[in-house]
PDB file of C-alpha atoms in Angstrom:
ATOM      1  CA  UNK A   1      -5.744  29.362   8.912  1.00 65.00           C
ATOM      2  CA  UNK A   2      -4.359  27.273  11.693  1.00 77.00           C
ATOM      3  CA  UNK A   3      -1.244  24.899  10.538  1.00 83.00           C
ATOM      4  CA  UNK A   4      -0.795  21.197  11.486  1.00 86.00           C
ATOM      5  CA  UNK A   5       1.957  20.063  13.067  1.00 87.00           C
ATOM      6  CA  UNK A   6       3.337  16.603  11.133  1.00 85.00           C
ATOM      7  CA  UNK A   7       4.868  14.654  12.885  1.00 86.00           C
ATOM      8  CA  UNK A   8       6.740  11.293  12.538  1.00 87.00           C
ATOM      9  CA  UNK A   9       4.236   9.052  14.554  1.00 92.00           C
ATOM     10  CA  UNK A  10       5.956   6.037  16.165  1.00 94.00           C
ATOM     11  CA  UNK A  11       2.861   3.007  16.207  1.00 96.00           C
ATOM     12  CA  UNK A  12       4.537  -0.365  16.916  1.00 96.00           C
ATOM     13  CA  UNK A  13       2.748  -2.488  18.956  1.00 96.00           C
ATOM     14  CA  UNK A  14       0.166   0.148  19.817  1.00 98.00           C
ATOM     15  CA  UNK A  15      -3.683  -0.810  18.690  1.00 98.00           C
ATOM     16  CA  UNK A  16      -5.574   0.513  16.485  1.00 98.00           C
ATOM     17  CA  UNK A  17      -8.893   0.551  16.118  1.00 98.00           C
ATOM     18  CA  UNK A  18     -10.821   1.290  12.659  1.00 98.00           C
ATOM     19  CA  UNK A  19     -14.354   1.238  12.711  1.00 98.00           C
ATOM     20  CA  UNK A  20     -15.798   0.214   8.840  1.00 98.00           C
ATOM     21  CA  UNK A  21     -14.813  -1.893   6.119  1.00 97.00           C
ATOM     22  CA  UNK A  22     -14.934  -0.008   2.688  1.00 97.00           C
ATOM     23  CA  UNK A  23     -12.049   1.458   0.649  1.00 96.00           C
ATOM     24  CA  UNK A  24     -11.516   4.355   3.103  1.00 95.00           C
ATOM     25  CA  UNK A  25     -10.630   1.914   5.930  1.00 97.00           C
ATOM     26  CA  UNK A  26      -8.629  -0.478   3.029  1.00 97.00           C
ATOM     27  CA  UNK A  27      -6.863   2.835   2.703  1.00 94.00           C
ATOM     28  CA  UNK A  28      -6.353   3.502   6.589  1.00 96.00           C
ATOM     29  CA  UNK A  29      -5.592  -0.484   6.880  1.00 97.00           C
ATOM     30  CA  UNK A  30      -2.939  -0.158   4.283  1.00 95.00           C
ATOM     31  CA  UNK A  31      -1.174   3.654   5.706  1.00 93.00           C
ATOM     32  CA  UNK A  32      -0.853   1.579   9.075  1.00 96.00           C
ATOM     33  CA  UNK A  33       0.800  -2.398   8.471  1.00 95.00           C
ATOM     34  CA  UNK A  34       3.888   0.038   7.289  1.00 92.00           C
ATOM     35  CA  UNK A  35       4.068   1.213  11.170  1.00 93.00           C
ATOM     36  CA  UNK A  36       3.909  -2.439  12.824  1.00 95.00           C
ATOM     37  CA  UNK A  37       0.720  -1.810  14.799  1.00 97.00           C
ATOM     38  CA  UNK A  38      -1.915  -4.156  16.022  1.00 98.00           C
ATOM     39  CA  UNK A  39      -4.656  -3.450  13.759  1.00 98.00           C
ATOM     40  CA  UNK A  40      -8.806  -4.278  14.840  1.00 98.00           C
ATOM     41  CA  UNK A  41     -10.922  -3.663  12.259  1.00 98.00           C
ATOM     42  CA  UNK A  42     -14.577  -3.608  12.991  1.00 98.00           C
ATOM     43  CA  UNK A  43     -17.236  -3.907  10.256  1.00 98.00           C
ATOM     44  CA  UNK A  44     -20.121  -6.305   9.614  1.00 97.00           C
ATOM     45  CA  UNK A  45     -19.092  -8.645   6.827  1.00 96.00           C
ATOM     46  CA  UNK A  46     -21.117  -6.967   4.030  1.00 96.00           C
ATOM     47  CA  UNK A  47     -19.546  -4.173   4.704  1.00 96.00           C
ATOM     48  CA  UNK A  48     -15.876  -5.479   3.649  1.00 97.00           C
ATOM     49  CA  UNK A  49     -14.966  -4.359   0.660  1.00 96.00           C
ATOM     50  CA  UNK A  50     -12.563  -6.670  -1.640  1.00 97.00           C
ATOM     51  CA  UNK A  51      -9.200  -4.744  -0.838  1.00 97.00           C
ATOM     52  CA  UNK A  52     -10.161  -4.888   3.131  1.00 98.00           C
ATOM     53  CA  UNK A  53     -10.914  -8.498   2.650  1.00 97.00           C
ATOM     54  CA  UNK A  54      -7.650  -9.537   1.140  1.00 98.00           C
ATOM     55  CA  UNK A  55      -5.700  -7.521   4.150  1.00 98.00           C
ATOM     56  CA  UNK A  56      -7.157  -9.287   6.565  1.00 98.00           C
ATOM     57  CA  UNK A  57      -6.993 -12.409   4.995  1.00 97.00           C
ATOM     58  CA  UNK A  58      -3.329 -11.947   4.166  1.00 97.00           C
ATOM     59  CA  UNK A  59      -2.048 -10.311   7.665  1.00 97.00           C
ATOM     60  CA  UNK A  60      -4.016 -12.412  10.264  1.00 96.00           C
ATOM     61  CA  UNK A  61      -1.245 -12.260  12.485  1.00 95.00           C
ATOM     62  CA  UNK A  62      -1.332  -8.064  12.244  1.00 96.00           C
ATOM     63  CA  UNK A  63      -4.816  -7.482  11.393  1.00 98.00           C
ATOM     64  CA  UNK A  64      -7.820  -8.702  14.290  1.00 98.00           C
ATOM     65  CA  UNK A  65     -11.372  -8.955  12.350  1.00 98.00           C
ATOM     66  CA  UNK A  66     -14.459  -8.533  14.219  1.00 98.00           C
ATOM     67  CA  UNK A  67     -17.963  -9.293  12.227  1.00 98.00           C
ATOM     68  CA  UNK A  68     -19.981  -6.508  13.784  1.00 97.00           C
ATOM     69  CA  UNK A  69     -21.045  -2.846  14.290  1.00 97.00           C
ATOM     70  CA  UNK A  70     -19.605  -0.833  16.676  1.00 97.00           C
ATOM     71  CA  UNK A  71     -21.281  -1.641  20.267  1.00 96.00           C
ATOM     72  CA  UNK A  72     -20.540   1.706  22.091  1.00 96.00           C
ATOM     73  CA  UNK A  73     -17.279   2.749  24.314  1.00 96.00           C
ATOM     74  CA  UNK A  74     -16.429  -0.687  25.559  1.00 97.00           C
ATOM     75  CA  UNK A  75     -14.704  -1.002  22.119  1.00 97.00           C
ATOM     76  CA  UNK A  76     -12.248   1.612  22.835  1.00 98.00           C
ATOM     77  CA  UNK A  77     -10.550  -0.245  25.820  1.00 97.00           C
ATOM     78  CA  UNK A  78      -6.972  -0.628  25.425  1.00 97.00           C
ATOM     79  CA  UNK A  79      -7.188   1.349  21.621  1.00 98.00           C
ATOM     80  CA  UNK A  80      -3.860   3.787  21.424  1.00 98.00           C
ATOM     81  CA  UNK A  81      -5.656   5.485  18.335  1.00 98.00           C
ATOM     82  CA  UNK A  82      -9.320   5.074  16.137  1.00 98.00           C
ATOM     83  CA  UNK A  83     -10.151   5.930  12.808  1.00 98.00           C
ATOM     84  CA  UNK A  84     -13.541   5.786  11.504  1.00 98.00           C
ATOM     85  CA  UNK A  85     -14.400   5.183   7.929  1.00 97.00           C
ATOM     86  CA  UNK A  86     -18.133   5.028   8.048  1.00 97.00           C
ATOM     87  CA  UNK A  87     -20.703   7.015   5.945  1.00 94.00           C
ATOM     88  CA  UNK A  88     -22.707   7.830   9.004  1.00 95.00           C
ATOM     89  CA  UNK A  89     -21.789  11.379   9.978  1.00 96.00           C
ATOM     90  CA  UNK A  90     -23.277  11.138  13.320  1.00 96.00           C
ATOM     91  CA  UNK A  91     -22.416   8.116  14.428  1.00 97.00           C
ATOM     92  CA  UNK A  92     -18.804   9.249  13.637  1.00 97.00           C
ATOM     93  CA  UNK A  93     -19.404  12.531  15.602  1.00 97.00           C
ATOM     94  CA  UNK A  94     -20.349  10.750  18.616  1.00 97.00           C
ATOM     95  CA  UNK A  95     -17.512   7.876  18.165  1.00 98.00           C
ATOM     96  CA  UNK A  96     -14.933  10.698  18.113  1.00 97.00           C
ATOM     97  CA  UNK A  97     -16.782  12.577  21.308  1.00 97.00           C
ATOM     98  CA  UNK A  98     -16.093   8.958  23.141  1.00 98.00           C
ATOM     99  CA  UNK A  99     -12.674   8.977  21.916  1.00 98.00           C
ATOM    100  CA  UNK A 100     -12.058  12.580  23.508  1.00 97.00           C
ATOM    101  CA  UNK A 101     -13.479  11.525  26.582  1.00 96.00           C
ATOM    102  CA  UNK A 102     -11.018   8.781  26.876  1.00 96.00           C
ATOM    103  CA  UNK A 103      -8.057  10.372  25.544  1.00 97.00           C
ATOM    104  CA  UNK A 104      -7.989   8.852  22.375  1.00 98.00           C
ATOM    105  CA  UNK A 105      -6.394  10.143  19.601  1.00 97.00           C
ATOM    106  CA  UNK A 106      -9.239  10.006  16.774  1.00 98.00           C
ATOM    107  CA  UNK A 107     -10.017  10.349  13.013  1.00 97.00           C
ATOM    108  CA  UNK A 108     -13.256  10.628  11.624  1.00 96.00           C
ATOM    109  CA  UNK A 109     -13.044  10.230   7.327  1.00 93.00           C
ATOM    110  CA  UNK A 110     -14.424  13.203   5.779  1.00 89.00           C
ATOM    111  CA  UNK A 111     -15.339  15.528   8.968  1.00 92.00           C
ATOM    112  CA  UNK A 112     -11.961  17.469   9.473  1.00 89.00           C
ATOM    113  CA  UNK A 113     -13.502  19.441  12.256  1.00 91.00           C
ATOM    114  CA  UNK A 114     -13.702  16.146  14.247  1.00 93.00           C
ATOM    115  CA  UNK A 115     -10.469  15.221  13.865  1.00 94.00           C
ATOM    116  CA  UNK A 116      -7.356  15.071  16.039  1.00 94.00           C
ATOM    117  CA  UNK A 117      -5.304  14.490  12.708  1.00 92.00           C
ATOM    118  CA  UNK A 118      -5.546  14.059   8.983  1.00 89.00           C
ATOM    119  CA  UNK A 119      -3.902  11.420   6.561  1.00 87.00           C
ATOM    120  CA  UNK A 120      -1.637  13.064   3.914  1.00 83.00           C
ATOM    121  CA  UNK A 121      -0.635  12.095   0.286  1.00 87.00           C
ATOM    122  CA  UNK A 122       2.535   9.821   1.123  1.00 88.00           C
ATOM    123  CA  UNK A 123       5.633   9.227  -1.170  1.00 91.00           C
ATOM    124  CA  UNK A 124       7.263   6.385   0.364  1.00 89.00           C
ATOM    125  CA  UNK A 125      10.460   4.911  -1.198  1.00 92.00           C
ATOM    126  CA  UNK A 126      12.546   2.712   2.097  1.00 91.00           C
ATOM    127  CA  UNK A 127      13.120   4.870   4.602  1.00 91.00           C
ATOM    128  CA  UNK A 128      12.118   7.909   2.690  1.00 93.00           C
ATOM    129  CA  UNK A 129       8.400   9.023   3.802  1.00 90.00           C
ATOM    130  CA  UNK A 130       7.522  12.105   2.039  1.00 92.00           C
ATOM    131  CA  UNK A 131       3.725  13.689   3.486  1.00 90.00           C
ATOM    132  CA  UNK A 132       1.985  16.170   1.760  1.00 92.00           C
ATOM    133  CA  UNK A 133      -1.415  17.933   3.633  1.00 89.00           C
ATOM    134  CA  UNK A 134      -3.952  20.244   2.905  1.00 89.00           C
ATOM    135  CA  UNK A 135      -5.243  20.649   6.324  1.00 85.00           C
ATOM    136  CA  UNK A 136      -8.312  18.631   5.918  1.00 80.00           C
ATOM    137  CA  UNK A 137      -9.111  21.576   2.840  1.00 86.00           C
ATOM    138  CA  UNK A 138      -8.685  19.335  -0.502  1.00 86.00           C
ATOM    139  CA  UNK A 139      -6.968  15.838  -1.034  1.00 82.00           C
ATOM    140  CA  UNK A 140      -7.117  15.489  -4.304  1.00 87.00           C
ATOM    141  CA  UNK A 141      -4.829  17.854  -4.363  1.00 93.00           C
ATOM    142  CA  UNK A 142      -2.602  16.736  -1.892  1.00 91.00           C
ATOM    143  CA  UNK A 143      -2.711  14.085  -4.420  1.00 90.00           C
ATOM    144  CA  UNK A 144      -1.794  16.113  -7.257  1.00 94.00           C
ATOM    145  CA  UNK A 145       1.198  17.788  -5.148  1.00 94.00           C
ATOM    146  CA  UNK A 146       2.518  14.107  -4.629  1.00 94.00           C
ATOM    147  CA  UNK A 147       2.399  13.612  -8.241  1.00 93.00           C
ATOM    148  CA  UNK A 148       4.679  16.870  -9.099  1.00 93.00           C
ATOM    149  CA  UNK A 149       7.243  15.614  -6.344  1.00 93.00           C
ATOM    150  CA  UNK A 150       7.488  12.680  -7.429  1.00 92.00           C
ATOM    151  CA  UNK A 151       8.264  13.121 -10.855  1.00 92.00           C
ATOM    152  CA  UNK A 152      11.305  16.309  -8.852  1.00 92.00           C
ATOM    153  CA  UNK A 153      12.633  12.352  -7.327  1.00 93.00           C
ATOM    154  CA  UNK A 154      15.047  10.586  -9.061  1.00 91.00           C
ATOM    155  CA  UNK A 155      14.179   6.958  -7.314  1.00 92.00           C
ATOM    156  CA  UNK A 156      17.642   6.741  -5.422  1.00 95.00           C
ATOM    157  CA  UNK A 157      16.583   9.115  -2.524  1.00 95.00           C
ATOM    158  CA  UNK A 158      15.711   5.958  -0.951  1.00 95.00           C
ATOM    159  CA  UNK A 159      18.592   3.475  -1.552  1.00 96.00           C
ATOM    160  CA  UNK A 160      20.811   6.393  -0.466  1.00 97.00           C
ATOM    161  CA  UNK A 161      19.497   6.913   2.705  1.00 96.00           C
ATOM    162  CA  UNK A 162      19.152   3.096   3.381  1.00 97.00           C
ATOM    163  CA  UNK A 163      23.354   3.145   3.072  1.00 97.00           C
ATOM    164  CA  UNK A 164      23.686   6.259   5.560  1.00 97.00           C
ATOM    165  CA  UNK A 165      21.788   4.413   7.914  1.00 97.00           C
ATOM    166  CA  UNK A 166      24.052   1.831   7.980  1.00 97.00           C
ATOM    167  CA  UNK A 167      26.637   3.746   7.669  1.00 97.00           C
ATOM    168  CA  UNK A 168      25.654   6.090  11.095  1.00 96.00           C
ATOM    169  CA  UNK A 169      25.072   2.533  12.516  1.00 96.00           C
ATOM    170  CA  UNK A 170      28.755   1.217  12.110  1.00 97.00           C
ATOM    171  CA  UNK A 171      30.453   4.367  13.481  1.00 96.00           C
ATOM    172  CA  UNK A 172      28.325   4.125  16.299  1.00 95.00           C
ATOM    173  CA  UNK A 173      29.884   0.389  16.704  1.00 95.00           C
ATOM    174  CA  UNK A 174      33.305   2.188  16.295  1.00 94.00           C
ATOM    175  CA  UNK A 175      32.558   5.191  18.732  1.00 93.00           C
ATOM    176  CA  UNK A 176      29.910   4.653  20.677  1.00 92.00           C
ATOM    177  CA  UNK A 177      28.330   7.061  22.980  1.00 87.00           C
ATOM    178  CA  UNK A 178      25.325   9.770  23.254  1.00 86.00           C
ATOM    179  CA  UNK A 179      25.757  13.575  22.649  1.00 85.00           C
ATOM    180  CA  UNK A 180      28.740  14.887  24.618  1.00 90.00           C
ATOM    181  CA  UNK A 181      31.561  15.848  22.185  1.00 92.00           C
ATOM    182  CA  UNK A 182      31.573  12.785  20.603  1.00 93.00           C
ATOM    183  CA  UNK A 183      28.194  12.847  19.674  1.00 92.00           C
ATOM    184  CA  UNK A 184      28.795  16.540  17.678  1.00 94.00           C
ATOM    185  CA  UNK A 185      31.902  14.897  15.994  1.00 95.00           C
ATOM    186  CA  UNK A 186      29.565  12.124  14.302  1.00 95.00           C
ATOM    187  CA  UNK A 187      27.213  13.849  13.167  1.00 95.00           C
ATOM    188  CA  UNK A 188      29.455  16.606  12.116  1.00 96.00           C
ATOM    189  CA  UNK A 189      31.665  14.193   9.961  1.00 97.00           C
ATOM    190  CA  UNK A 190      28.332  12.147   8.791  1.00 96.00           C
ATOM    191  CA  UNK A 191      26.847  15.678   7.521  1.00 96.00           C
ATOM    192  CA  UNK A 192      30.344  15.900   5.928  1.00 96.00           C
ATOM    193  CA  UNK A 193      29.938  12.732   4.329  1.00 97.00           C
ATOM    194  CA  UNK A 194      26.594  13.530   3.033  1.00 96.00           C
ATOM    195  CA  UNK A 195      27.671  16.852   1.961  1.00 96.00           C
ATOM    196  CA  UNK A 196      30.605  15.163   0.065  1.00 96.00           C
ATOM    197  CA  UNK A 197      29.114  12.141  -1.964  1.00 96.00           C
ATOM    198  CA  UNK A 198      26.350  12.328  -4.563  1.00 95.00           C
ATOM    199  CA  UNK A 199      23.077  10.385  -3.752  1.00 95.00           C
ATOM    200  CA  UNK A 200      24.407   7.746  -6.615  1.00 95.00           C
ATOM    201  CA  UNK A 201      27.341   7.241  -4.727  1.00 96.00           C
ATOM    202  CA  UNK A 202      25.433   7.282  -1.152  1.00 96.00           C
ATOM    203  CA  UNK A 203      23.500   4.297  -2.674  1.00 96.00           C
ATOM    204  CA  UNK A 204      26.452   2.474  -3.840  1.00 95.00           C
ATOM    205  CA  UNK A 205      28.234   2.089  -0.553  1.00 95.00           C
ATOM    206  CA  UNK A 206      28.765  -1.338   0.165  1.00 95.00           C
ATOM    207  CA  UNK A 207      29.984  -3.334   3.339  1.00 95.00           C
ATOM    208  CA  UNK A 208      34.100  -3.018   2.311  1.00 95.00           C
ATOM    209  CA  UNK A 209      33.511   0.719   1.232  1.00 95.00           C
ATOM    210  CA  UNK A 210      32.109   1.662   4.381  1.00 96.00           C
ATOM    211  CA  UNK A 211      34.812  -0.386   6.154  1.00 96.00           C
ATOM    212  CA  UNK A 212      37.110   1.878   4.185  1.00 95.00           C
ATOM    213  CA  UNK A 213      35.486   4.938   4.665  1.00 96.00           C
ATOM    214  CA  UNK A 214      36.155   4.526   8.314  1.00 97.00           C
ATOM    215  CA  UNK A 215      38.748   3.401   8.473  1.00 96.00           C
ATOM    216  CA  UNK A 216      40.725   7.053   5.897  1.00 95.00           C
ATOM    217  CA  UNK A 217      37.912   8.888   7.126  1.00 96.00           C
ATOM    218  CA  UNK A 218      36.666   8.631  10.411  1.00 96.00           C
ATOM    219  CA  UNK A 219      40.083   7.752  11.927  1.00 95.00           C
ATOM    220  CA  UNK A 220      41.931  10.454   9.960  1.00 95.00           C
ATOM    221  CA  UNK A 221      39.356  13.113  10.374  1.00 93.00           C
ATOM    222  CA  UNK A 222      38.289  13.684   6.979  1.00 94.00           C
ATOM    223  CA  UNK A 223      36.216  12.809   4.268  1.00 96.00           C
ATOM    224  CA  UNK A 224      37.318  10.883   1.069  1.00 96.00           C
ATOM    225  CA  UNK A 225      35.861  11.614  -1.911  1.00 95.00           C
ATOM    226  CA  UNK A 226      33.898   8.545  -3.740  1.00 94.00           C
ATOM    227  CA  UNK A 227      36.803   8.653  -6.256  1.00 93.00           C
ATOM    228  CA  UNK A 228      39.667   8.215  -3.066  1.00 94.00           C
ATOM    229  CA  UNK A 229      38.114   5.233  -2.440  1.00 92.00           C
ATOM    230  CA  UNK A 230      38.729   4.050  -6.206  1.00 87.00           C
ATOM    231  CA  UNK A 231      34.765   4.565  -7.069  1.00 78.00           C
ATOM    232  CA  UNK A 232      34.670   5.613 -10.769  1.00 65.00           C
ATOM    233  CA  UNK A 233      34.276   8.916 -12.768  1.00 53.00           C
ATOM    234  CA  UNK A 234      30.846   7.864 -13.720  1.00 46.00           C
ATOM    235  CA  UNK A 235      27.967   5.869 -11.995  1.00 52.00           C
ATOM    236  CA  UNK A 236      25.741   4.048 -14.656  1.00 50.00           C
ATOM    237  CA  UNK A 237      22.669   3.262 -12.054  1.00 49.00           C
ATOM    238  CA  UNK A 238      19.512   5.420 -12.176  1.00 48.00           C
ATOM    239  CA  UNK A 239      21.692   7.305 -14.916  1.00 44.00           C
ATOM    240  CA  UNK A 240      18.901   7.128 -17.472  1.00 39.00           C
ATOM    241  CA  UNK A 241      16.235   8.371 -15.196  1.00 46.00           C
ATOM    242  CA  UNK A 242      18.183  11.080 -14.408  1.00 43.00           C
ATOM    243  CA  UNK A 243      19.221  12.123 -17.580  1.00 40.00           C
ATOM    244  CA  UNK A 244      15.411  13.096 -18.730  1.00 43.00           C
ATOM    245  CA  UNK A 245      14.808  15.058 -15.292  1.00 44.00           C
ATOM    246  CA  UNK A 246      14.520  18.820 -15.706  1.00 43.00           C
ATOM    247  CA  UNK A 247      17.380  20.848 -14.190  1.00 43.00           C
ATOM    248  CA  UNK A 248      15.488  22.450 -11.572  1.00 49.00           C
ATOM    249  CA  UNK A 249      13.802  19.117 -10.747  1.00 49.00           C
ATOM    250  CA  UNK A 250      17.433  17.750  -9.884  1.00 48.00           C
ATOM    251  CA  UNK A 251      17.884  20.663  -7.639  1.00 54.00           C
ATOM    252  CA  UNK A 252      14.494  19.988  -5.450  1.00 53.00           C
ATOM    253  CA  UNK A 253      15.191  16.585  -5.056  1.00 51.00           C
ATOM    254  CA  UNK A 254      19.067  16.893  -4.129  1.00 51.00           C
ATOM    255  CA  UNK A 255      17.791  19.780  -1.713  1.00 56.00           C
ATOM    256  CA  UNK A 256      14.779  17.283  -0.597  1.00 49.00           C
ATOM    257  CA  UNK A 257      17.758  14.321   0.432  1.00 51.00           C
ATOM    258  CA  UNK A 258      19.846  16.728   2.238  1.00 53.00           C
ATOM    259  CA  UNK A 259      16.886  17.733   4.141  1.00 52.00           C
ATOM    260  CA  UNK A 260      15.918  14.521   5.065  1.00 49.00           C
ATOM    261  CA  UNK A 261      19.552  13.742   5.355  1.00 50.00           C
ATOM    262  CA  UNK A 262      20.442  16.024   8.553  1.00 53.00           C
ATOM    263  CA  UNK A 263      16.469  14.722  10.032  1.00 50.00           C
ATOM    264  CA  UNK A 264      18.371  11.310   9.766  1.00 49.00           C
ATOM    265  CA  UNK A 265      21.642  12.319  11.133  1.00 49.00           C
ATOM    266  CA  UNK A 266      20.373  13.944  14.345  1.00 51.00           C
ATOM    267  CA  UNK A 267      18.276  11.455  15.131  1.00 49.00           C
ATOM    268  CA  UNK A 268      19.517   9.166  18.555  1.00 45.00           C
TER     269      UNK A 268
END
């Protein structure tokens, strides 16, 4: 079989279209207000299930409603991408034939051989987005994969990387610049620096330790340790949770954050 390629799609302020109203377009409603798109949503009105109702009731400025059925390819003017989450097969077939047509990345629920793309199983903690796909073959369990991840995560993957964020963000106050040599020191002394502290201590950093860690790190060309910078021996947050996690469940996740970690890092 054929592999996907995933992808980190970038949607703010593109439109998109989703064509239905039940709980697989509350689901597709809900995977896209995360990205900052303009959402249309197009569905007679008893067709809105309870979930899609309180969406667009609570995000009128992200969500456009329109009280109909879909009138044919004048609704796919200006659309960047269109899901459909309708039970009728062929009317989804020949939605996703217009979208081709017109270039349109598409999604049809429950036809994978119509589609440009498939939702995963997300874990999403901050920053941290974690997709799991079958291909289009079974997500349920995608579903049950997310579970077993989740339970290899301690809960301050996400925290952590929030602080190298801003971390990467100061030093590139404090030596700005793209790629060139500079750009290879940074990330070389970030990787360092991610290398170096535990995720406990990653999600500890604070405004003045950062300033610090600059200031004996960066500037001296090294890394202190969390202990240099007068951290203690022992870090009571998440320390519970991580006490009744399996040993090779701690080794996933740590090798899961340094993954994500260097994706981070490189980015410009």
């Amino acid at each position: 079989m054929v592999a996907s390629l995933l992808v980190a799609w970038q949607l703010k302020n593109k439109h998109v279209l989703i064509i239905g109203g039940g709980e697989i377009a509350a689901q597709r409603v809900d995977s896209i207000l995360i990205t900052d798109a303009h959402i249309i949503v197009l569905s007679p009105q008893d067709g809105l299930n309870p979930r899609t109702q309180r969406f667009i009731h609570d995000h009128p400025g992200r969500i456009t409603y329109h009280n109909r059925l879909f009138g044919g390819p004048e609704e796919l003017k200006g659309m960047d991408m269109v899901l459909t989450a309708l039970d009728d097969v062929e009317l989804s077939r020949e939605i996703c034939n217009m979208c081709r047509e017109s270039r349109i990345p598409v999604n049809a629920a429950d036809i994978p051989d119509s589609c440009d793309f498939y939702f995963g199983s997300q874990i999403r903690d901050g920053p941290l987005q974690v997709m799991i796909s079958t291909n289009g073959n079974g997500p349920k369990m995608a579903n049950l994969v997310k579970k077993k991840l989740q339970h290899a995560l301690s809960g301050v993957e996400g925290p952590a990387i929030s602080k190298v964020g801003e971390l990467r963000a100061k030093l590139k106050i404090r030596a700005p610049g793209v790629g060139g040599e500079l750009g290879k020191k940074r990330m070389k002394w970030m990787t360092n620096v991610c290398n170096t502290w535990g995720m406990e201590e990653l999600a500890l950093l604070d405004d003045s330790t950062m300033q610090r860690l600059l200031d004996e790190g960066w500037e001296k060309g090294h890394v202190p340790t969390y202990a240099d910078l007068g951290g203690g021996s022992s870090i009571p947050i998440y320390s519970a949770r991580l006490r009744s996690a399996t040993l090779p469940a701690i080794g996933f996740a740590a090798g899961v954050l340094c993954t994500l970690a260097s994706i981070w890092i490189r980015r410009r």
